[in-house]
mmCIF file of N, CA and C in Angstrom:
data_model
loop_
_atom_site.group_PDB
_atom_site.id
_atom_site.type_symbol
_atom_site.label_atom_id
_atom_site.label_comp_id
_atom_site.label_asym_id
_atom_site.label_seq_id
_atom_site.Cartn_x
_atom_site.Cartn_y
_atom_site.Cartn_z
ATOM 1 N N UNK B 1 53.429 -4.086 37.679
ATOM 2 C CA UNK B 1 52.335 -4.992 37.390
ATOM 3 C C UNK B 1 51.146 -4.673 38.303
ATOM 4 N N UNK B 2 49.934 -4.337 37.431
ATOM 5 C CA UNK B 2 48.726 -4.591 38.526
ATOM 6 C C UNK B 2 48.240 -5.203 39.636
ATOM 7 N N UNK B 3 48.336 -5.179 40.870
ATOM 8 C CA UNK B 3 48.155 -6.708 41.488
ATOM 9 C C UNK B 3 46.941 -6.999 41.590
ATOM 10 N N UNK B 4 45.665 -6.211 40.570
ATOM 11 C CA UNK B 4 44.521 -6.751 40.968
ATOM 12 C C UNK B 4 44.542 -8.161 39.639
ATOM 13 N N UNK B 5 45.280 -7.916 38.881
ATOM 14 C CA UNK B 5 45.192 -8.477 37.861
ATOM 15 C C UNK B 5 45.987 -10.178 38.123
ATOM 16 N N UNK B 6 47.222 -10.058 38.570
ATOM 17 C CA UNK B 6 47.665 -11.174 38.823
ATOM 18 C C UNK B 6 47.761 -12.321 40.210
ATOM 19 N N UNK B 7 47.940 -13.149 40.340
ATOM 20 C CA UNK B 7 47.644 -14.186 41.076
ATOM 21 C C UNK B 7 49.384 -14.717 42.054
ATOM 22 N N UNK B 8 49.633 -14.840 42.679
ATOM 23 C CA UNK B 8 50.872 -15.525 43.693
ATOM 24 C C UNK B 8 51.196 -16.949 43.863
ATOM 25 N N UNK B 9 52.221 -17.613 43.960
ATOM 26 C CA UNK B 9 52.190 -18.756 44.452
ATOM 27 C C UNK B 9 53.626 -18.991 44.944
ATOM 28 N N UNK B 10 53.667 -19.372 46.238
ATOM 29 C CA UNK B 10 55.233 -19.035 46.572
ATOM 30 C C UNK B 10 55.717 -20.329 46.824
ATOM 31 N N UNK B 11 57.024 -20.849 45.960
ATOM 32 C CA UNK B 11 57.558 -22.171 46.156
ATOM 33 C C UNK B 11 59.126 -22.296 46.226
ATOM 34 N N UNK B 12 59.359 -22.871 46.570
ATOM 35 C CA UNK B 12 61.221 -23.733 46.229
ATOM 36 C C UNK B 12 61.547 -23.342 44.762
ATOM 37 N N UNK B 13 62.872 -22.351 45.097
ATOM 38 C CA UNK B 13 63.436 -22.549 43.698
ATOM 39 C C UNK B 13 63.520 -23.735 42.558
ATOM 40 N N UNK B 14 64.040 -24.128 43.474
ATOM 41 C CA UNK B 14 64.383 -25.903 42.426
ATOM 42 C C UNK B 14 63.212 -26.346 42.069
ATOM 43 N N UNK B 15 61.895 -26.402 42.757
ATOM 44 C CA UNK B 15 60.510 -26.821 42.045
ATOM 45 C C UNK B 15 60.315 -26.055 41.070
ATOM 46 N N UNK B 16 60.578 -24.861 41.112
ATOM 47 C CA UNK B 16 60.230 -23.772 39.744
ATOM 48 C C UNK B 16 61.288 -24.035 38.844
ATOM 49 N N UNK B 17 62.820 -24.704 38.960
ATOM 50 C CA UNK B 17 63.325 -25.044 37.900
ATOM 51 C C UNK B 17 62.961 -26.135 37.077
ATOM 52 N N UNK B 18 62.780 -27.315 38.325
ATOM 53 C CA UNK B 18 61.921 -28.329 37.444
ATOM 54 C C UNK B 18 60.741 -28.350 36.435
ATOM 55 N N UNK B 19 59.940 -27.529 37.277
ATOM 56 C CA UNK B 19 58.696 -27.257 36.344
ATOM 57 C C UNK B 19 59.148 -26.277 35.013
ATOM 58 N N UNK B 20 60.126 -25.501 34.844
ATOM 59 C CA UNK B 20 60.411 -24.790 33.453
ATOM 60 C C UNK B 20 60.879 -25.691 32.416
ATOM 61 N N UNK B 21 61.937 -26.620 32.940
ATOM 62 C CA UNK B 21 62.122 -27.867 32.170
ATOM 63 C C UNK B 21 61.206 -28.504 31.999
ATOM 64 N N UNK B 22 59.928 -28.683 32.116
ATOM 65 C CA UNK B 22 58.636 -29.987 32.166
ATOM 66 C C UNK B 22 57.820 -29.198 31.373
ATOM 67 N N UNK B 23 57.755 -27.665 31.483
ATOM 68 C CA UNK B 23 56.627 -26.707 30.856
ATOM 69 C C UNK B 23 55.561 -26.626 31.740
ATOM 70 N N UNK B 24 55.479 -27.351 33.106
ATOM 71 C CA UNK B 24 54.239 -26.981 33.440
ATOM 72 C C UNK B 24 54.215 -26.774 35.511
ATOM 73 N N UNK B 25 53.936 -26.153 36.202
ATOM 74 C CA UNK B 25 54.354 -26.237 37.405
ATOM 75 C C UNK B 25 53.149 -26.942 38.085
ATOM 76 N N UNK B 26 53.470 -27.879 39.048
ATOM 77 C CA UNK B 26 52.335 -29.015 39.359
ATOM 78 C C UNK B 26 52.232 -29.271 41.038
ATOM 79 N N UNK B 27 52.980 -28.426 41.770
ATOM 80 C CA UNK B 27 52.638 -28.709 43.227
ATOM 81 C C UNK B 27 51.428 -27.439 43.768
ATOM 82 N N UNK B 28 50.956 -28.201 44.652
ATOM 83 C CA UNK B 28 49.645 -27.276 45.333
ATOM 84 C C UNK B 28 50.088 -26.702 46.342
ATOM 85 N N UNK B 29 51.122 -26.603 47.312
ATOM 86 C CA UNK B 29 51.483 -26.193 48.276
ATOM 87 C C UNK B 29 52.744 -26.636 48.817
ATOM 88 N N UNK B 30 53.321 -26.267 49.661
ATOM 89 C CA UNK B 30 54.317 -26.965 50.310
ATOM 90 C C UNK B 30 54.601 -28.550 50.577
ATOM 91 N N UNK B 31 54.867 -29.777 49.767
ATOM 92 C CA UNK B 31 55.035 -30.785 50.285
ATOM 93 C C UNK B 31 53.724 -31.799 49.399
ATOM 94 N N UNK B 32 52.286 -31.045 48.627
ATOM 95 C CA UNK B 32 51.706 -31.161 48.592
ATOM 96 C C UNK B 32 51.297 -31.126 46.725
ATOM 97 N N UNK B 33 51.462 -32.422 46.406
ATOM 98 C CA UNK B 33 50.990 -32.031 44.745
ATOM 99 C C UNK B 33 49.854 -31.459 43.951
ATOM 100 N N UNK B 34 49.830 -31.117 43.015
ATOM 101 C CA UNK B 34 47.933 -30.862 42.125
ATOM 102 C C UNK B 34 47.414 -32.089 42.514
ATOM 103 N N UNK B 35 47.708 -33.294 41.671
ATOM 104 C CA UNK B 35 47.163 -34.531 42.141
ATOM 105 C C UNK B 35 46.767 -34.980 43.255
ATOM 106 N N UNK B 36 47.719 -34.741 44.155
ATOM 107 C CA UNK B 36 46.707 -34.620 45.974
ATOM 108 C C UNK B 36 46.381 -33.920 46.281
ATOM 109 N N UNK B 37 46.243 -32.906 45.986
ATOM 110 C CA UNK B 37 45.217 -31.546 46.424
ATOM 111 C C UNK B 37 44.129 -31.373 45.692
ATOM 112 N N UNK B 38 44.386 -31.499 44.054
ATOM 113 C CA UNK B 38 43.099 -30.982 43.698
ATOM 114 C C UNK B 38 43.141 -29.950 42.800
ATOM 115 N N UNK B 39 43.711 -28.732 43.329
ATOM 116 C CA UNK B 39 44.668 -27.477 42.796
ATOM 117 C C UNK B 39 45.104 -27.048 43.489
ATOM 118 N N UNK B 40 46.216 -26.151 42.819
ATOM 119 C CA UNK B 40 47.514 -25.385 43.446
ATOM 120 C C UNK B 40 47.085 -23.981 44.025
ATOM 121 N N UNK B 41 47.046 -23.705 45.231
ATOM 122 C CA UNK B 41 47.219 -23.032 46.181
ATOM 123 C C UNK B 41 47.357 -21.711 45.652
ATOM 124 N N UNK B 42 47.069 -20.420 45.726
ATOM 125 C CA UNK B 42 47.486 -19.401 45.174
ATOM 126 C C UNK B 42 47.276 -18.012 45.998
ATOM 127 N N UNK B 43 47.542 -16.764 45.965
ATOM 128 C CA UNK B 43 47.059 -15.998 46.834
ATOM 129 C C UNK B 43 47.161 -14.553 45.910
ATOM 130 N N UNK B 44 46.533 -13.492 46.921
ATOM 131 C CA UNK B 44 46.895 -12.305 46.291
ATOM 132 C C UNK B 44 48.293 -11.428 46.927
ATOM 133 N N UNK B 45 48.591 -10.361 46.174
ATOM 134 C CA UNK B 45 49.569 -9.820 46.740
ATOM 135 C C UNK B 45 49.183 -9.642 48.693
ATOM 136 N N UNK B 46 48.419 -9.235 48.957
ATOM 137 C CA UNK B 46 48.030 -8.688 50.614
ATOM 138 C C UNK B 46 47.860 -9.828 51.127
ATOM 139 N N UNK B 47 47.490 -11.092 50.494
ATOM 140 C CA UNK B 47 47.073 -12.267 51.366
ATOM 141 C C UNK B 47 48.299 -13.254 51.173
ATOM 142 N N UNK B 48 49.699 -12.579 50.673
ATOM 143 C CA UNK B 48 51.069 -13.516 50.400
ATOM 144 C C UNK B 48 51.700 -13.265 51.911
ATOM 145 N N UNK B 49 51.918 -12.686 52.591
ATOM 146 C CA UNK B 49 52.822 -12.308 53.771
ATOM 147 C C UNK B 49 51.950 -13.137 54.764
ATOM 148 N N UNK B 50 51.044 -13.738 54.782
ATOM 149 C CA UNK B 50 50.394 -14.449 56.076
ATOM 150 C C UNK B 50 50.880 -15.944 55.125
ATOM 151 N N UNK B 51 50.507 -16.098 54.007
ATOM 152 C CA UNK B 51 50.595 -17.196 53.936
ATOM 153 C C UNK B 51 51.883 -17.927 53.513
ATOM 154 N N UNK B 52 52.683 -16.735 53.582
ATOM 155 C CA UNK B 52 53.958 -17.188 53.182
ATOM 156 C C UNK B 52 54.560 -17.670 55.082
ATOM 157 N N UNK B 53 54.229 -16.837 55.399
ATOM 158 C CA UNK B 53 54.189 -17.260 57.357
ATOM 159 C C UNK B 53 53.766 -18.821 57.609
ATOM 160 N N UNK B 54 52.602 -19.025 57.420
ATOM 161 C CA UNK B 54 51.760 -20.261 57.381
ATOM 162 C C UNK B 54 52.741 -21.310 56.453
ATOM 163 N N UNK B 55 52.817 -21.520 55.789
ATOM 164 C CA UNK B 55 53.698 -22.446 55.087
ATOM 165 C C UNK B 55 54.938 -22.370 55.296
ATOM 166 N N UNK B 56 55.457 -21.304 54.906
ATOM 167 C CA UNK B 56 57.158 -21.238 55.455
ATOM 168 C C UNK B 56 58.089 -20.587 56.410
ATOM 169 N N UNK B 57 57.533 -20.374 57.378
ATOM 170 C CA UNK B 57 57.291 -20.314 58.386
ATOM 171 C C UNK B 57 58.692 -20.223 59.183
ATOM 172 N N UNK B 58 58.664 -21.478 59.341
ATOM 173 C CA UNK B 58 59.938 -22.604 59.937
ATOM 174 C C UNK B 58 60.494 -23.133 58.603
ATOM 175 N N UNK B 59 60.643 -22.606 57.650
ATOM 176 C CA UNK B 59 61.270 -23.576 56.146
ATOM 177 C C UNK B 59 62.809 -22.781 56.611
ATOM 178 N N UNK B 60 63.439 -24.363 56.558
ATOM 179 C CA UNK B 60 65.213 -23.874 56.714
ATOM 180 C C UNK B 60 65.606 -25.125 55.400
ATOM 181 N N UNK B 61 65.390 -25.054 54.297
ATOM 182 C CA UNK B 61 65.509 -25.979 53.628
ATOM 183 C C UNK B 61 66.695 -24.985 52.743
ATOM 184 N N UNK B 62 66.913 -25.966 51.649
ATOM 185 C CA UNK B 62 68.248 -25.747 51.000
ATOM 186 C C UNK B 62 68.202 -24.549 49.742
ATOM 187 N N UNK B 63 67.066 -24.000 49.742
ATOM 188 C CA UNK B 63 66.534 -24.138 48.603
ATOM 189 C C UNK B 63 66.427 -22.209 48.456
ATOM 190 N N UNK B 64 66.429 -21.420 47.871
ATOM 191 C CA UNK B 64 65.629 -19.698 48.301
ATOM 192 C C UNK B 64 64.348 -20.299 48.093
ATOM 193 N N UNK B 65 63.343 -19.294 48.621
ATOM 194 C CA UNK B 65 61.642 -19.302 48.076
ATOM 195 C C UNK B 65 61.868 -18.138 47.065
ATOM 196 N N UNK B 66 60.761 -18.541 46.061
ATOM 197 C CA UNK B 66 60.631 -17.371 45.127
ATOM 198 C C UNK B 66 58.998 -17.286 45.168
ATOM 199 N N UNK B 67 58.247 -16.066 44.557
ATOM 200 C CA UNK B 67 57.161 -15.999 44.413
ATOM 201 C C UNK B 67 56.794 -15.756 42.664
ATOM 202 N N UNK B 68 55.739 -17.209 42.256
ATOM 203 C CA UNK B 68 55.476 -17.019 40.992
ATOM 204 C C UNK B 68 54.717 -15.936 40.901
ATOM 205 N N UNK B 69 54.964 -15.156 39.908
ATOM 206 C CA UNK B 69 53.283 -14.253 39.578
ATOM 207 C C UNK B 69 52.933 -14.562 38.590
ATOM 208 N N UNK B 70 51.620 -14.657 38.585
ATOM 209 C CA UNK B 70 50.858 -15.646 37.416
ATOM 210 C C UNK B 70 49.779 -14.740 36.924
ATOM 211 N N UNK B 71 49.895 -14.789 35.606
ATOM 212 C CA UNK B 71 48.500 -13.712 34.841
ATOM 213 C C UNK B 71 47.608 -15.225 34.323
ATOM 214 N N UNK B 72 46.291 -15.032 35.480
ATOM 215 C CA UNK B 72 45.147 -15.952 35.225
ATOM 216 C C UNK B 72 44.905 -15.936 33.560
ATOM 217 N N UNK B 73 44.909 -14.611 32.643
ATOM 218 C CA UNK B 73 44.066 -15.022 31.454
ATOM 219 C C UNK B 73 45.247 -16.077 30.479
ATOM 220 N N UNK B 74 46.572 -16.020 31.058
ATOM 221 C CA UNK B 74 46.979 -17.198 30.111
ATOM 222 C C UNK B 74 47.250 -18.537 30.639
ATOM 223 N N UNK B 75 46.292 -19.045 31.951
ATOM 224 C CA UNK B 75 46.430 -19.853 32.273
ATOM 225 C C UNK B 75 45.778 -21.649 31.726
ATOM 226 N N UNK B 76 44.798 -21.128 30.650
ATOM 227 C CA UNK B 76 44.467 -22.387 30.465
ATOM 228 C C UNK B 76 43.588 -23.190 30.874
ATOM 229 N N UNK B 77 43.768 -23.055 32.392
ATOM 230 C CA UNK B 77 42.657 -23.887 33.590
ATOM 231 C C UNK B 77 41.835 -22.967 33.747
ATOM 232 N N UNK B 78 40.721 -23.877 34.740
ATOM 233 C CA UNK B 78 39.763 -23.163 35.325
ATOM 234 C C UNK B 78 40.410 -22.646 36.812
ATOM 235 N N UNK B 79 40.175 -21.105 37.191
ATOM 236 C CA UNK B 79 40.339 -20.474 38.152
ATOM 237 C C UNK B 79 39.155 -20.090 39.116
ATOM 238 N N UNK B 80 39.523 -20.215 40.328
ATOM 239 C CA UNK B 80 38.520 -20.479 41.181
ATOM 240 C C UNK B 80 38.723 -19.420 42.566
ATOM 241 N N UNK B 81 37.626 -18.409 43.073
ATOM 242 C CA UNK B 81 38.502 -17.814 44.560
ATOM 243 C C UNK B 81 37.068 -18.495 45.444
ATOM 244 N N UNK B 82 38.201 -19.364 46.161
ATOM 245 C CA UNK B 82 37.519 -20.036 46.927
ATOM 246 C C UNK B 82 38.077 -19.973 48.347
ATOM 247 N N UNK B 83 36.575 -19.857 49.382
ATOM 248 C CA UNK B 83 36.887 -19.940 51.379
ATOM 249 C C UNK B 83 37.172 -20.918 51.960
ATOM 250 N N UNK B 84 38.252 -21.520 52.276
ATOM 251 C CA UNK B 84 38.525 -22.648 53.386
ATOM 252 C C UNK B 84 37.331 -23.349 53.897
ATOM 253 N N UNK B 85 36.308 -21.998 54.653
ATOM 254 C CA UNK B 85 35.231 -22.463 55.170
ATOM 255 C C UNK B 85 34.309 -21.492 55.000
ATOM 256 N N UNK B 86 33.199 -21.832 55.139
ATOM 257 C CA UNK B 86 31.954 -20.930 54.703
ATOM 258 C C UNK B 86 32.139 -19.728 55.273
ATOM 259 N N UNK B 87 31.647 -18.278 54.503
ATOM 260 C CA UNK B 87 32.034 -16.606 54.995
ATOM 261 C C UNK B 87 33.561 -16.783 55.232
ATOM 262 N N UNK B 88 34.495 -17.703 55.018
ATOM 263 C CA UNK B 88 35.603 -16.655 55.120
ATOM 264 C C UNK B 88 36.281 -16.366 53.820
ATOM 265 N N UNK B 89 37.962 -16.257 54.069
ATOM 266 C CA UNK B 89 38.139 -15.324 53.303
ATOM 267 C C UNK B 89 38.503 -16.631 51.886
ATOM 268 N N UNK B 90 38.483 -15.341 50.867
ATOM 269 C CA UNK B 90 38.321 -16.403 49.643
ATOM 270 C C UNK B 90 39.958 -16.282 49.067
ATOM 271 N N UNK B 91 40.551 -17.540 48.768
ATOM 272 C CA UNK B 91 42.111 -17.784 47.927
ATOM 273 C C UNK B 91 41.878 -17.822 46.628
ATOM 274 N N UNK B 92 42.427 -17.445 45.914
ATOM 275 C CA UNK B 92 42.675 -17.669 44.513
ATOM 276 C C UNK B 92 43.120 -19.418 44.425
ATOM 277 N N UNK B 93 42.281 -20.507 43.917
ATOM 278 C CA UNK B 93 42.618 -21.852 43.300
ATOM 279 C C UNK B 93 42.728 -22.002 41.590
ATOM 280 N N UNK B 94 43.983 -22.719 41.380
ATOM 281 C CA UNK B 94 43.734 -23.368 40.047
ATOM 282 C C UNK B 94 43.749 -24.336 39.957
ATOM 283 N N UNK B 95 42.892 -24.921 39.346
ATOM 284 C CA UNK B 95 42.596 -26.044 38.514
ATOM 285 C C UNK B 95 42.907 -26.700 37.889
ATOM 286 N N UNK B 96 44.622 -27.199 37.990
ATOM 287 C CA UNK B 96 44.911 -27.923 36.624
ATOM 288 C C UNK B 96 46.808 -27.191 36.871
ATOM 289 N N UNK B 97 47.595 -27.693 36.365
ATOM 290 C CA UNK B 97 49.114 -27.448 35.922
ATOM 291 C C UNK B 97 48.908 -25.672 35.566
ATOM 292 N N UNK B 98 50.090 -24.761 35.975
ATOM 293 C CA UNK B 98 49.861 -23.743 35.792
ATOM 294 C C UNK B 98 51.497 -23.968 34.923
ATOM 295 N N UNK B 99 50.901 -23.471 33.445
ATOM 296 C CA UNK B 99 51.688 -23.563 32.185
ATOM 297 C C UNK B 99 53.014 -22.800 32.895
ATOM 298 N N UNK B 100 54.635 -22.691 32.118
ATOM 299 C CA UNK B 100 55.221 -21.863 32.772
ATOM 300 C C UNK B 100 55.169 -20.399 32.176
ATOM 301 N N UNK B 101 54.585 -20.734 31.004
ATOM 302 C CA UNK B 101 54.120 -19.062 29.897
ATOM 303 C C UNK B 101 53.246 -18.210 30.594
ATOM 304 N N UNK B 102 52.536 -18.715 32.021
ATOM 305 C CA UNK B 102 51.483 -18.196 32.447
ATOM 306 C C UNK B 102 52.310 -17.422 33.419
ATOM 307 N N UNK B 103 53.440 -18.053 33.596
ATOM 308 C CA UNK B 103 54.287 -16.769 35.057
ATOM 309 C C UNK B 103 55.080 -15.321 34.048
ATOM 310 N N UNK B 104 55.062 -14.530 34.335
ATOM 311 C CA UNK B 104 55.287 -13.794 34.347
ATOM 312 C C UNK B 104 56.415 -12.898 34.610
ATOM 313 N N UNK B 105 56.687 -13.336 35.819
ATOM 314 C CA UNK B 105 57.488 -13.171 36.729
ATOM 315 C C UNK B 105 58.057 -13.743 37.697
ATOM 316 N N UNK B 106 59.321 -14.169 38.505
ATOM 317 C CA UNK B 106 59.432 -15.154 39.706
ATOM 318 C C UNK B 106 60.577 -13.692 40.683
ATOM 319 N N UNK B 107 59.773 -13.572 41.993
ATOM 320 C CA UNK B 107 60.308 -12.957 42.733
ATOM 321 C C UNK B 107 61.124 -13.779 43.813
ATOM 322 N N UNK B 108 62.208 -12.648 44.636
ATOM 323 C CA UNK B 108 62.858 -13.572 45.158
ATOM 324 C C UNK B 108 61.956 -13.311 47.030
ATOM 325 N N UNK B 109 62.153 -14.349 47.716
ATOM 326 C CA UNK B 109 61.300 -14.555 49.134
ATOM 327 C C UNK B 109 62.046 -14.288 49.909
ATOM 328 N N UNK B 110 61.940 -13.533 50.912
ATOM 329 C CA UNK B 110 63.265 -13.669 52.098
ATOM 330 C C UNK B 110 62.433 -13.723 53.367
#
């Protein structure tokens, strides 16, 4: 797969099972829903290994991490690469439930 083309989002197995049963995956981050965030968190392949650090870090939970890969053009929402803070670096955001037709792929995290 291209990685200029597709998008990351690394979560809890069991959240990615839930969301295949629901049709639609709906947390923004670790701990953190679309609805309280806004949108779901996303990264590129080179910017997944820091932020998989940053979030899971210290994760000793029950669960493997997997990494969604998501092809933006069947996502539906509006997609956004947006900087934390002004000049820095820009994340891939979506906008809205990321369908589960839109993953592609789910890798495993170690």
């Amino acid at each position: 797969m291209p990685e200029r083309t597709y998008i990351l989002h690394i979560t809890e197995r069991r959240l990615w099972d839930q969301a295949r049963e629901r049709g639609a995956y709906a947390m923004s981050t670790r701990g953190r829903t679309l609805q309280e965030e806004g949108f779901i968190h996303c990264s590129t392949r080179a910017q997944l290994p820091a932020v998989a650090a940053f979030l899971y870090g210290s994760y000793d939970g029950p669960d493997e991490l997997v990494v969604l890969v998501v092809d933006p053009a069947r996502l539906g929402v509006p997609l956004r690469y947006e900087a934390p803070k002004p000049g820095g670096e820009e994340f891939p955001h979506v906008y809205g439930p990321i369908p589960v037709t839109a993953v592609v792929d789910v890798e495993p995290w170690s």
